[in-house]
GROMACS .gro file of C-alpha atoms in nm:
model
  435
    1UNK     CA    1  11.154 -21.464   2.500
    2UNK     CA    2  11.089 -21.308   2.167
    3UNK     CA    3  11.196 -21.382   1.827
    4UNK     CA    4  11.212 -21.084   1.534
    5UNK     CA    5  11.171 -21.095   1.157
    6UNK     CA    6  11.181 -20.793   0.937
    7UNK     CA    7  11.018 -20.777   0.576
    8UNK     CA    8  11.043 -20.494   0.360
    9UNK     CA    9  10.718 -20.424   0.216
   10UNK     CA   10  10.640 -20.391  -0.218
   11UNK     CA   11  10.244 -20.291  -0.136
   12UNK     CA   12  10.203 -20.238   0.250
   13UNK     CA   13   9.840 -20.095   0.146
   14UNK     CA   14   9.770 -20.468   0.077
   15UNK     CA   15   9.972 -20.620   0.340
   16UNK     CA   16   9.782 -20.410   0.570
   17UNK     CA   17   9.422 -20.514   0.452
   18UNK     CA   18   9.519 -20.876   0.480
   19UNK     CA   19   9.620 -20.825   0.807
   20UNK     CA   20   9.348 -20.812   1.053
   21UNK     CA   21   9.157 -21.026   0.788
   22UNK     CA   22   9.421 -21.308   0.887
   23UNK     CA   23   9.449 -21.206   1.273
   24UNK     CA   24   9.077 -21.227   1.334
   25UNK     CA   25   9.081 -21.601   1.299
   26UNK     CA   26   9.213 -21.604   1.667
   27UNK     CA   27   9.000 -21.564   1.982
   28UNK     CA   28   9.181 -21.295   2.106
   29UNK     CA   29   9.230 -20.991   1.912
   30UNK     CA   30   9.392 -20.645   1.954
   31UNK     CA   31   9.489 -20.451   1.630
   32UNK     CA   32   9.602 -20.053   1.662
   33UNK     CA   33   9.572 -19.866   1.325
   34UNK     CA   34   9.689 -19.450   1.319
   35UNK     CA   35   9.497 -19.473   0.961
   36UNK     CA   36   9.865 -19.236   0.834
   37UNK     CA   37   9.762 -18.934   1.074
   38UNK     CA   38  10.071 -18.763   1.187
   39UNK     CA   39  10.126 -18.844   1.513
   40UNK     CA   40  10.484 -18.738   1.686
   41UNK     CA   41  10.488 -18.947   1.966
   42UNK     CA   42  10.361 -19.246   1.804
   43UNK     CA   43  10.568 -19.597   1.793
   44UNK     CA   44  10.407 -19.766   1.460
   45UNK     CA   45  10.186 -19.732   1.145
   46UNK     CA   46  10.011 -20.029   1.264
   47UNK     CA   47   9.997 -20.288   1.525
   48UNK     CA   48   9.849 -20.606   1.562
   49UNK     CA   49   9.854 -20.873   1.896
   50UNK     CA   50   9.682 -21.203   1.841
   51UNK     CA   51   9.651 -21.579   2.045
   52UNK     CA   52   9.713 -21.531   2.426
   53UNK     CA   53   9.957 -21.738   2.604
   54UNK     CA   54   9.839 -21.624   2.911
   55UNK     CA   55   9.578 -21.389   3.039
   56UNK     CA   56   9.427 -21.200   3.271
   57UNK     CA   57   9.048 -21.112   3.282
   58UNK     CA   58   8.901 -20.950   3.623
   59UNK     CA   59   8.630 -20.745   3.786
   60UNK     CA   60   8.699 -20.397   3.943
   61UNK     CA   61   8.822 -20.555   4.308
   62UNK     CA   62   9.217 -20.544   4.312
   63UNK     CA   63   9.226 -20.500   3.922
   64UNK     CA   64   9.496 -20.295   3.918
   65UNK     CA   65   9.709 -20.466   4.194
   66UNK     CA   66   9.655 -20.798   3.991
   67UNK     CA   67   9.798 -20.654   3.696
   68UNK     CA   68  10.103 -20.525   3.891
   69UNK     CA   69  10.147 -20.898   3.952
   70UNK     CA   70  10.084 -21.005   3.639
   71UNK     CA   71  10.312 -20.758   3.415
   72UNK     CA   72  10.570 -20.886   3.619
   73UNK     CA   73  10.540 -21.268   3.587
   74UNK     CA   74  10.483 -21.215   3.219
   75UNK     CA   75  10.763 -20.930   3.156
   76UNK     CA   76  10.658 -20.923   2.778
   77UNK     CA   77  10.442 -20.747   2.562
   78UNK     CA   78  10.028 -20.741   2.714
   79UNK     CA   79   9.773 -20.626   2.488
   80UNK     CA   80   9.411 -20.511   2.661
   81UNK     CA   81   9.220 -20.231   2.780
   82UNK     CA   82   9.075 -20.069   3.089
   83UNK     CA   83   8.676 -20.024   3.191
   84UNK     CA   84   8.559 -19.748   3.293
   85UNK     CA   85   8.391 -19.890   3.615
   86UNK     CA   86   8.743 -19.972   3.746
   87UNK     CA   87   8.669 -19.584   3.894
   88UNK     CA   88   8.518 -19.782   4.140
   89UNK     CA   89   8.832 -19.978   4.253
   90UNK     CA   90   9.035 -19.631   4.254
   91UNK     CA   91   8.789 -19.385   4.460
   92UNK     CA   92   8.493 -19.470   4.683
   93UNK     CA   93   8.249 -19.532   4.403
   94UNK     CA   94   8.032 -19.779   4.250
   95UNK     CA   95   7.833 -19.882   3.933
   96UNK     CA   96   7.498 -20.002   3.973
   97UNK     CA   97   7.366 -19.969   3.628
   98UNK     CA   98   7.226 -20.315   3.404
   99UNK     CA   99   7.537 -20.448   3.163
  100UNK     CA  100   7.403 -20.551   2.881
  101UNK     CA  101   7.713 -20.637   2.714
  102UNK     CA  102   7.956 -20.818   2.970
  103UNK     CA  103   8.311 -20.727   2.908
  104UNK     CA  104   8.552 -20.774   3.187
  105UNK     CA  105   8.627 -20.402   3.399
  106UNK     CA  106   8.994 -20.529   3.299
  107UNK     CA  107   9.143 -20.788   3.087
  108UNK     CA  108   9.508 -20.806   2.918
  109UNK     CA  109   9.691 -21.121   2.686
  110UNK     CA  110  10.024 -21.194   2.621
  111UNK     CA  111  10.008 -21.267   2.295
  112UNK     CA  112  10.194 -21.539   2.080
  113UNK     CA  113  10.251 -21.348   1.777
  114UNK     CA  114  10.265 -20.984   1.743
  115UNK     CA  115  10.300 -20.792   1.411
  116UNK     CA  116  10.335 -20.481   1.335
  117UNK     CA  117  10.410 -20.201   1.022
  118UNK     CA  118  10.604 -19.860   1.000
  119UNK     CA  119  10.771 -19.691   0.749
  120UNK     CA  120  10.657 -19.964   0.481
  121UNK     CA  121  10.885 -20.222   0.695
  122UNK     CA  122  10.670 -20.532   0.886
  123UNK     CA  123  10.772 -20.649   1.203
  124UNK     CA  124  10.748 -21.009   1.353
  125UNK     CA  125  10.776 -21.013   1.712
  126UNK     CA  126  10.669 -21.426   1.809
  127UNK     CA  127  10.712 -21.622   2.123
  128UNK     CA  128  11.001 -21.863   2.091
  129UNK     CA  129  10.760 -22.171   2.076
  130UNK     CA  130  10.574 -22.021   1.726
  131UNK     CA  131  10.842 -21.818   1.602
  132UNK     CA  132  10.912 -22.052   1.309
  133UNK     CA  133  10.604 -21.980   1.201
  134UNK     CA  134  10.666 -21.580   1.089
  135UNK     CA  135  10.781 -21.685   0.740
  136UNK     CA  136  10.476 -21.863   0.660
  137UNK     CA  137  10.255 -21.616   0.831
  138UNK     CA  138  10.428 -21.343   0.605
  139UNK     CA  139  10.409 -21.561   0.308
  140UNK     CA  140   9.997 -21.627   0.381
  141UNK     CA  141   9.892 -21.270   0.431
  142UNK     CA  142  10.134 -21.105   0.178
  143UNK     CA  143   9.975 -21.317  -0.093
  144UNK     CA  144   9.617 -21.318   0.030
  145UNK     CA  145   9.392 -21.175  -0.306
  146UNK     CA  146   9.132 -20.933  -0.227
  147UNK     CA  147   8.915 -21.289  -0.332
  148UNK     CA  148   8.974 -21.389   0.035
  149UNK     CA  149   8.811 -21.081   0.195
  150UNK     CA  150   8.555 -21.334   0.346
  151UNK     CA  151   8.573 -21.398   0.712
  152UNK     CA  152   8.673 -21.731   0.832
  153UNK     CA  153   8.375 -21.807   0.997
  154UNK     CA  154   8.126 -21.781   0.780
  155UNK     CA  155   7.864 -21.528   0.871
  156UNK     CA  156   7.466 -21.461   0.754
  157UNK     CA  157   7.401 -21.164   0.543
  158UNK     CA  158   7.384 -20.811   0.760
  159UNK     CA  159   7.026 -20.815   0.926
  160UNK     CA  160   6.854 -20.445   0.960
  161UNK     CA  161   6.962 -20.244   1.267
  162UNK     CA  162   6.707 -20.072   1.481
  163UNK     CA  163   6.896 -19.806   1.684
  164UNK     CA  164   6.714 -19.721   2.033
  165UNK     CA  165   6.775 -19.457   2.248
  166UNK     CA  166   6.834 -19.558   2.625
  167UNK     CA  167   6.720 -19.157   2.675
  168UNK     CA  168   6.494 -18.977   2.489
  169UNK     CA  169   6.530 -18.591   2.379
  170UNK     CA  170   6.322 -18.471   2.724
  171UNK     CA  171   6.472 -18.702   2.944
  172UNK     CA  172   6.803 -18.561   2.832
  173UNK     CA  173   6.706 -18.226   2.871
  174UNK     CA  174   6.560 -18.273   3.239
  175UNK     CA  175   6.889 -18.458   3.315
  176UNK     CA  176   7.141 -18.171   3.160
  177UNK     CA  177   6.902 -17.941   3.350
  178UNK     CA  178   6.969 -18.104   3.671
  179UNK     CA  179   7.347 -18.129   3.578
  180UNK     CA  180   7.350 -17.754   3.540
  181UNK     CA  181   7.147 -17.702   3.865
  182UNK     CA  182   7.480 -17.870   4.003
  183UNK     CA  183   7.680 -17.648   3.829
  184UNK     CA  184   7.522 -17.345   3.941
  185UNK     CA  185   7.581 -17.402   4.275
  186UNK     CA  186   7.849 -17.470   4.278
  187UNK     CA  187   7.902 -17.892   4.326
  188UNK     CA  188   8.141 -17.932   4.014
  189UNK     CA  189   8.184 -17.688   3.723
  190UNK     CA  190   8.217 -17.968   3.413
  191UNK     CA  191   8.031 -18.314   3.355
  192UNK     CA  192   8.050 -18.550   3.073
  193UNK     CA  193   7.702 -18.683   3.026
  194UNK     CA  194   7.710 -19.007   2.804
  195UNK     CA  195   7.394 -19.190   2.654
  196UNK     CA  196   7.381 -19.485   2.457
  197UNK     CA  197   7.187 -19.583   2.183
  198UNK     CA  198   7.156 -19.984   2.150
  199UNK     CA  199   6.973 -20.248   1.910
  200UNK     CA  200   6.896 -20.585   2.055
  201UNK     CA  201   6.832 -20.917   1.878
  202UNK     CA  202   7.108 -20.817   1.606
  203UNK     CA  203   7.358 -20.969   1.461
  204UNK     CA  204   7.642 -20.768   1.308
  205UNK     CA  205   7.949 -20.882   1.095
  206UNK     CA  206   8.189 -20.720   1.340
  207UNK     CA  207   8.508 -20.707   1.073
  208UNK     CA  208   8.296 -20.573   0.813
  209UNK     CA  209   8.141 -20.315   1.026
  210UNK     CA  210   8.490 -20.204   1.183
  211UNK     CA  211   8.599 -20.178   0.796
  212UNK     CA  212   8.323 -19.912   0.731
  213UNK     CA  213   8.357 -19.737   1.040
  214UNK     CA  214   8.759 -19.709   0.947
  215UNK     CA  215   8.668 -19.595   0.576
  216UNK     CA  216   8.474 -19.287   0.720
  217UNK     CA  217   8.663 -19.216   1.003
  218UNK     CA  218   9.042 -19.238   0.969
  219UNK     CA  219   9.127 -19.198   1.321
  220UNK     CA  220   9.447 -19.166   1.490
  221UNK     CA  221   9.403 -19.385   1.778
  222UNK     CA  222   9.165 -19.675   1.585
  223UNK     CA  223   9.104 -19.993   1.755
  224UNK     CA  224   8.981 -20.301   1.648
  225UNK     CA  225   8.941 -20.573   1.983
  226UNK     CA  226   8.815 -20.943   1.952
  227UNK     CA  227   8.742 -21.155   2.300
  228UNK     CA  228   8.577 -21.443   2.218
  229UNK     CA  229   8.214 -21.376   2.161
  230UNK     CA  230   8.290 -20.960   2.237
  231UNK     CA  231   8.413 -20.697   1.972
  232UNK     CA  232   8.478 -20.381   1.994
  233UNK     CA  233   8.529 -20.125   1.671
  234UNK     CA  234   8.655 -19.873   1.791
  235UNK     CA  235   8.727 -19.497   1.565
  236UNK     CA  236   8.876 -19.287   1.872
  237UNK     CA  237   9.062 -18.985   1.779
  238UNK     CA  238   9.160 -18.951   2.115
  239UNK     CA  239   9.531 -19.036   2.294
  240UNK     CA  240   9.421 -19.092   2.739
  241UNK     CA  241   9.804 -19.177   2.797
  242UNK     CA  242  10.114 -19.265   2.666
  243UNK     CA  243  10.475 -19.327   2.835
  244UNK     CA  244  10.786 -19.276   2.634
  245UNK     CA  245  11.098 -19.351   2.852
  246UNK     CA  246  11.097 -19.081   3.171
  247UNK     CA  247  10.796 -18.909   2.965
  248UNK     CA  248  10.447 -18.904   3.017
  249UNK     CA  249  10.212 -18.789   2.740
  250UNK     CA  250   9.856 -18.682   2.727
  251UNK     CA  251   9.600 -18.578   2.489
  252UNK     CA  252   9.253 -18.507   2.598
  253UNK     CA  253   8.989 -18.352   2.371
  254UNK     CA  254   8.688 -18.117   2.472
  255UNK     CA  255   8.533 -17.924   2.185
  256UNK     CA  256   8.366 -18.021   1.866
  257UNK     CA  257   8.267 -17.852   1.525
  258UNK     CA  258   8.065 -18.044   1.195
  259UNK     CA  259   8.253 -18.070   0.909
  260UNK     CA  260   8.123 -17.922   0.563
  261UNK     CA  261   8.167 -18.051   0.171
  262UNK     CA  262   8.225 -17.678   0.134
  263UNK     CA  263   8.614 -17.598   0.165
  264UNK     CA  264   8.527 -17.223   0.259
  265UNK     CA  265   8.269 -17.291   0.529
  266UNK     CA  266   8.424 -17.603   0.639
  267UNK     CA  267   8.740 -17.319   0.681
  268UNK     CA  268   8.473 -17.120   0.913
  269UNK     CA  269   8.377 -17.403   1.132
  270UNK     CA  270   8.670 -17.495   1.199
  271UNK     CA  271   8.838 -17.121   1.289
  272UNK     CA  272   8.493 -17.063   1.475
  273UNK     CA  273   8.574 -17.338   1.696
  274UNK     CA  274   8.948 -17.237   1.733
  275UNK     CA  275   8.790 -16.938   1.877
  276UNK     CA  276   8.457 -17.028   2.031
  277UNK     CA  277   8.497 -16.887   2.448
  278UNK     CA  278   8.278 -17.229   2.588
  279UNK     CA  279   8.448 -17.489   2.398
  280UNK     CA  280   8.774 -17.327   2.508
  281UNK     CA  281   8.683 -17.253   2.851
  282UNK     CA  282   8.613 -17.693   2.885
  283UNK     CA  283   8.908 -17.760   2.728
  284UNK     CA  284   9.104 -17.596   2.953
  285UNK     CA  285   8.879 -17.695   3.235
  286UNK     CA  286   9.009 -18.068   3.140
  287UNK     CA  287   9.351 -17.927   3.057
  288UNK     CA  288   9.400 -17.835   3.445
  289UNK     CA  289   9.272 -18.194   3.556
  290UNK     CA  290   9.474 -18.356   3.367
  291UNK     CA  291   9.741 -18.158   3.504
  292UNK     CA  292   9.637 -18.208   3.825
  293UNK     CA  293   9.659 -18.611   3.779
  294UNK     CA  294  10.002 -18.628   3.624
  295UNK     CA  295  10.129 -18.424   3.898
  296UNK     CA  296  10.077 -18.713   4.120
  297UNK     CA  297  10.363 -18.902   3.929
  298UNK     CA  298  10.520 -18.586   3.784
  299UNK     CA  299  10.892 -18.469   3.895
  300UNK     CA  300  10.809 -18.124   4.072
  301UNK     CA  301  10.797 -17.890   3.793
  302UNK     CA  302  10.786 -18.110   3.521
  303UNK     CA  303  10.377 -18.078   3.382
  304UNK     CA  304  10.380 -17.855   3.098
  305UNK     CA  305  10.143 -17.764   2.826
  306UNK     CA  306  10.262 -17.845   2.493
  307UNK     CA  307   9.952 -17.731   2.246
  308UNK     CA  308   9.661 -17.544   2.409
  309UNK     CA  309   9.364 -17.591   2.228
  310UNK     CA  310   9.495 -17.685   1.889
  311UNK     CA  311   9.212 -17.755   1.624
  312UNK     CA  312   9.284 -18.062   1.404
  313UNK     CA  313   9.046 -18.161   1.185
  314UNK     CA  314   8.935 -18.552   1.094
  315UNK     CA  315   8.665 -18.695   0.830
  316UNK     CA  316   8.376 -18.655   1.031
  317UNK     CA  317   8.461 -18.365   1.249
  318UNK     CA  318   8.695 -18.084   1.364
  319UNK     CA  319   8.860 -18.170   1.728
  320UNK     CA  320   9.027 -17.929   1.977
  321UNK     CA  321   9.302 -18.071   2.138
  322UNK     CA  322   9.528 -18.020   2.360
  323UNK     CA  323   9.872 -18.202   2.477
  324UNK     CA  324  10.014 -18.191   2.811
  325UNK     CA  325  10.333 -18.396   2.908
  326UNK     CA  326  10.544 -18.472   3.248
  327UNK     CA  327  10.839 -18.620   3.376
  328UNK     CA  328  10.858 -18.948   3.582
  329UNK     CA  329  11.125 -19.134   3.747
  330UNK     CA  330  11.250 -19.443   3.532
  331UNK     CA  331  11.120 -19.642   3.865
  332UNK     CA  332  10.780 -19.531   3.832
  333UNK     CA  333  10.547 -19.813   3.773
  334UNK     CA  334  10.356 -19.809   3.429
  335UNK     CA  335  10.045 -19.952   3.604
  336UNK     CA  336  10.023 -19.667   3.918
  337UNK     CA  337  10.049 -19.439   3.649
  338UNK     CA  338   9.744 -19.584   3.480
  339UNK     CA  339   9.576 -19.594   3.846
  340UNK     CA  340   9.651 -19.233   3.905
  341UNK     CA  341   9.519 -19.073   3.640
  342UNK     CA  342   9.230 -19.301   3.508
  343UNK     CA  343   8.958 -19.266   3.406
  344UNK     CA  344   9.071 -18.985   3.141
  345UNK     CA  345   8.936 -18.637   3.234
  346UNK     CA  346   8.811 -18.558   2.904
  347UNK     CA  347   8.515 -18.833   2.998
  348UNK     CA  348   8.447 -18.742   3.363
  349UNK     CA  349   8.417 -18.338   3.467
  350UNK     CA  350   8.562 -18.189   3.728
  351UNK     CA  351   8.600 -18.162   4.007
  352UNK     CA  352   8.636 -18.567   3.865
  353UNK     CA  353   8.533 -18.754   4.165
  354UNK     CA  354   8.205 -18.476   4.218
  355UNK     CA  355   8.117 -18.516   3.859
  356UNK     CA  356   8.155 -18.933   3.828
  357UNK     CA  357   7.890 -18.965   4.105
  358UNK     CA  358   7.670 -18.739   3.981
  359UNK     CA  359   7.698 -18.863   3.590
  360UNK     CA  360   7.661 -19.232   3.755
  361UNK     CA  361   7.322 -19.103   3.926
  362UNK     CA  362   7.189 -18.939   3.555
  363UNK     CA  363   7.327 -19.164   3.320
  364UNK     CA  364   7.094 -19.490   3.215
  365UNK     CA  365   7.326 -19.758   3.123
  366UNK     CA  366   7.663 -19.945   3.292
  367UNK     CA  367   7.993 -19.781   3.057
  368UNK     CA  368   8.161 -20.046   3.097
  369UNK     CA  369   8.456 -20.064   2.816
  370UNK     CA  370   8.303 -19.705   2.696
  371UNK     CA  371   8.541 -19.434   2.772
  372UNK     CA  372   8.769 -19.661   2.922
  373UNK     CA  373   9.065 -19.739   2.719
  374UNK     CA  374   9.298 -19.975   2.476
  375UNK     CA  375   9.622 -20.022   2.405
  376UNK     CA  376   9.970 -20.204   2.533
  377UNK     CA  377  10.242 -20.235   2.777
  378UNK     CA  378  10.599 -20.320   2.666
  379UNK     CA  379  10.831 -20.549   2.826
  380UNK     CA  380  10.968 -20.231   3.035
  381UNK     CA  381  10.744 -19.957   3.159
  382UNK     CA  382  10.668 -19.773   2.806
  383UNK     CA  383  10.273 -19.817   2.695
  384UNK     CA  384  10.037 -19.630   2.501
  385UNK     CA  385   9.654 -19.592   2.519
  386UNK     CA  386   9.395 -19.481   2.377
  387UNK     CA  387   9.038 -19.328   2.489
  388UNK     CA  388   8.741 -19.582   2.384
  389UNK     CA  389   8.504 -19.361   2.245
  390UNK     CA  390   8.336 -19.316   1.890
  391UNK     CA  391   8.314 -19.704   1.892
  392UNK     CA  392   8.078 -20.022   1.874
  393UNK     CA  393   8.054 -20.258   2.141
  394UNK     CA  394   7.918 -20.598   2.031
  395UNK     CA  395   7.830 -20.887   2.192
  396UNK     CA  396   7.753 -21.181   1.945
  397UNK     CA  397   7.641 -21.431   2.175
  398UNK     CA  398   7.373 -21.157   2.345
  399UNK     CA  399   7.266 -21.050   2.012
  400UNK     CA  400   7.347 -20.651   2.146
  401UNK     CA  401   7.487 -20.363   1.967
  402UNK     CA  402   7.563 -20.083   2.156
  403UNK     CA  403   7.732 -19.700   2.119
  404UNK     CA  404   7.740 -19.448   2.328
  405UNK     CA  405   7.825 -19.080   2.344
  406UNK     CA  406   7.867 -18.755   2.553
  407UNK     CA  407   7.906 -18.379   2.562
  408UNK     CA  408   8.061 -18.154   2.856
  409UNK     CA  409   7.837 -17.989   3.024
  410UNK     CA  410   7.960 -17.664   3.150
  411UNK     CA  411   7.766 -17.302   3.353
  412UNK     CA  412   7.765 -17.219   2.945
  413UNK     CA  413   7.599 -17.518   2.809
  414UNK     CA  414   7.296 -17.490   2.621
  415UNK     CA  415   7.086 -17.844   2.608
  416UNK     CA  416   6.956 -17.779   2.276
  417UNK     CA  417   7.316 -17.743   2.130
  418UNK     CA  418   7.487 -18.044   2.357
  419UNK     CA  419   7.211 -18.277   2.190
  420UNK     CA  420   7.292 -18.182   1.863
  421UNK     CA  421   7.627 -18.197   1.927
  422UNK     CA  422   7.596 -18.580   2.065
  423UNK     CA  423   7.390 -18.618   1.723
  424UNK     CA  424   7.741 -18.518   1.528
  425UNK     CA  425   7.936 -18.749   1.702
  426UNK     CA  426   7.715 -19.045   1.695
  427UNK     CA  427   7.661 -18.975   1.332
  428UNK     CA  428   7.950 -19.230   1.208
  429UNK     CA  429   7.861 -19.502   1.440
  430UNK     CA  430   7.486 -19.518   1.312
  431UNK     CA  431   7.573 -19.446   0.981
  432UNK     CA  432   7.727 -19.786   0.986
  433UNK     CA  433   7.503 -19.997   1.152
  434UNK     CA  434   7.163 -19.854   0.994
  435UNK     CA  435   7.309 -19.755   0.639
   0.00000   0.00000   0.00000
C-alpha cells in the first residue's frame, strides 16, 4: 500500500525547518517533533502526516467503535487525536459547557504522504498513487532557502492579542475552595482544575506562532495539527500512551517547579521539587490510577513502575515524572486500549470518574481537544500519543484563540500557590501571543 524512499541527510537542521513550512500547504496537517530530547521509547526525531485519503471526523456517540471500524478498512498509517469530551462516550458523563472553538471530539486521516527524520536519515512513506512524487518532494524542501520562510497563503501582519480570563483570581479561589470541601470529605482525594484564558476577534499566523512557542519550549512530545480552518500548537512535555509490540507505556506528570537564569538556584528548585511531600504525594496519587487503568488490559502481574517521580527539567520548567509500563496480549486492540484508559489521569483526579463530574460542574469552558491527545496508529496495533496540554487552539474562521491550563488539587493544596503555579505554566503560551 506504501511506497519507501530513504535520503541521507548533509543539514537535517535545514531539512527539518523546511519541512512543516512545505507540509502546511495541505488541509490536513499532523507533524510530531521530540525537539532532540532523549526519549527511550521513542520511534523518530520527527514526523510529519499530510493530505488525507480518507477520514474520519465524529462527535462523542460511538467514536471509538467507529474507529475500530475504520482502522480496519484503512489498515495503514492514521494520524489524529482524541477530545477530551469523548469521557462522555466511555462513562456516564456529559459536557454541557459553550465550544467556542469547534474541533471534532475525534477525528483521524490516512494520509497520502508521510515523512519522517531519525538519526539524520529522512523517510518517505507515500501511498502508491503519489509515491512518484517523493523525489521531487525531497528535492523541493531540501533546497528551500530560508528566503521562502513565508507561508503559502499569504497572511496580514500579527494583530495585538488581548488575553481574557474565562475565571478571575476570586472565582478561582471560591471554586478550589469548593474542590477542597470535596476533598475533605472525602468525595475524591485529587482534581485537575483547568481554566482558559481566550482572545476573540484575533487573527494569529498559526505557523509562526507554533515556531515561537517551539523556540522557547523544546518539548518532547511537540505537536503541530492543521484541519482546515483549526490549528493547534501544541508544546506538551507529556507522553498519555504509547504501545510498543506486547508493551504498553505511560508517562503522566504531576508536579511543577520555575526555572531560574541562576545555575545554583535553578539546582535548588529543581532538588526542592524532587523532594517536595505534596507534589510527590499527587504524583503518586496519578501513578496508582494509571496503574489502575492499564490493569484493565495488563497480563496479571505485568504493571510495573519504571521511574517514580523522576525530575527532568525543560526550558520553561522542571517536570516530575513518572513511567509506568504493562504487558498486553499481541491480540489486544490498539483502540480498547485507548478506550480504557482515556482520558489520561494526570488531567482528571481521582477517584477519575468522581473528580471529571465535579471539574465539569467548576470549570467555565467546553475542553474539547485540551487535555485530550495527538499522535498515530501504525498499520498493526503499535501507536503513540501524546497529552494536549501547554498548547494553542485556534480557530481562523471564528477569529478565537484559546489556552488553557490546570493544577491538581489535593487535601494539601494551597489556592494561592495552585494559581501561581497555573501562572508558570501558562507563561509560554502568552508569552507568544501577547509578546
Amino acid at each position: 500500500m506504501r511506497e519507501c524512499i530513504t535520503y541521507q541527510l548533509t543539514d537535517p537542521g535545514h531539512f527539518k525547518e523546511n519541512l512543516l513550512l512545505w507540509g502546511h500547504q495541505f488541509e490536513e496537517v499532523v507533524w510530531l517533533d521530540g525537539n532532540g530530547n532523549e526519549d527511550p521509547y521513542s520511534s523518530f526525531d520527527t514526523l510529519l502526516a499530510v493530505d488525507a485519503a480518507t477520514s474520519l471526523a465524529t462527535g462523542s456517540h460511538h467514536a471509538f467503535e467507529k474507529l475500530i471500524a475504520y482502522r480496519e478498512k484503512a489498515h495503514d498509517w492514521l494520524f489524529g487525536f482524541f477530545s477530551y469530551d469523548l469521557k462522555n462516550e466511555i462513562e456516564n458523563l456529559s459536557s454541557f459547557h459553550t465550544d467556542n472553538l469547534g474541533f471534532p471530539d475525534l477525528y483521524f486521516f490516512q494520509p497520502k504522504k508521510i515523512i519522517s527524520i531519525s538519526d539524520g536519515m529522512v523517510e518517505f512513506r507515500y501511498l502508491k498513487e503519489v509515491a512518484h512524487k517523493a523525489p521531487s518532494d525531497y528535492e523541493h524542501i531540501n533546497s528551500m532557502g530560508h528566503s521562502s520562510l513565508a507561508l503559502p497563503v499569504p497572511v496580514p501582519e500579527p494583530e495585538p492579542v488581548k488575553i481574557r480570563l474565562r475565571i478571575f483570581k476570586d472565582a478561582y479561589f471560591s471554586k478550589v475552595g469548593q474542590l477542597l470541601h470535596h476533598i475533605h470529605r472525602g468525595d475524591i482525594y485529587e482534581a485537575n482544575f483547568c481554566q482558559e484564558f481566550y482572545a476573540e476577534d484575533t487573527r494569529i499566523d498559526p505557523l509562526r506562532t507554533y515556531h515561537k512557542l517551539n523556540d522557547i519550549s523544546h518539548a518532547p512530545f511537540a505537536a503541530y495539527l492543521r484541519l482546515a480552518d483549526k490549528y493547534l500548537l501544541c508544546a506538551s512535555p507529556e507522553r498519555y500512551l504509547k504501545r510498543r509490540g506486547d508493551t504498553v507505556i505511560s508517562q503522566p506528570i504531576k508536579g511543577t517547579a520555575a526555572r531560574s537564569a541562576n545555575n545554583e538556584l535553578d539546582r535548588e528548585l529543581k532538588s526542592a521539587l524532587e523532594t517536595d511531600p505534596k507534589e510527590r504525594a499527587e504524583n503518586i496519587m496519578i501513578v496508582d490510577l494509571v496503574r489502575n487503568d492499564l490493569s484493565k488490559s495488563a497480563l496479571k502481574g505485568s504493571v510495573t513502575v519504571k521511574e517514580l517521580c523522576r525530575v527532568y527539567t525543560y526550558e520553561q520548567v522542571h517536570q516530575m515524572i513518572s513511567t509506568i509500563e504493562a504487558t498486553v496480549t499481541p491480540e489486544k486492540d490498539a483502540v480498547d486500549l485507548i478506550r480504557e484508559t482515556f482520558p489520561m489521569g494526570s488531567m482528571t483526579g481521582a477517584p477519575k470518574i468522581s473528580a471529571m463530574k465535579l471539574i465539569e460542574e467548576l470549570e467555565t469552558s467546553k475542553r474539547g481537544l485540551y487535555s485530550g491527545a495527538i499522535g498515530y496508529f501504525t498499520p498493526d496495533k503499535d501507536f503513540d500519543f501524546n497529552v494536549v496540554i501547554r498548547s494553542i487552539l485556534y480557530n481562523a474562521s471564528k477569529h478565537y484563540v484559546s489556552y488553557s491550563v490546570g493544577g491538581a488539587i489535593t487535601a494539601r493544596a494551597n489556592p494561592e500557590k495552585e494559581y501561581e503555579e497555573c501562572l508558570l505554566k501558562a507563561k509560554a503560551m502568552r508569552e507568544v501571543l501577547e509578546g
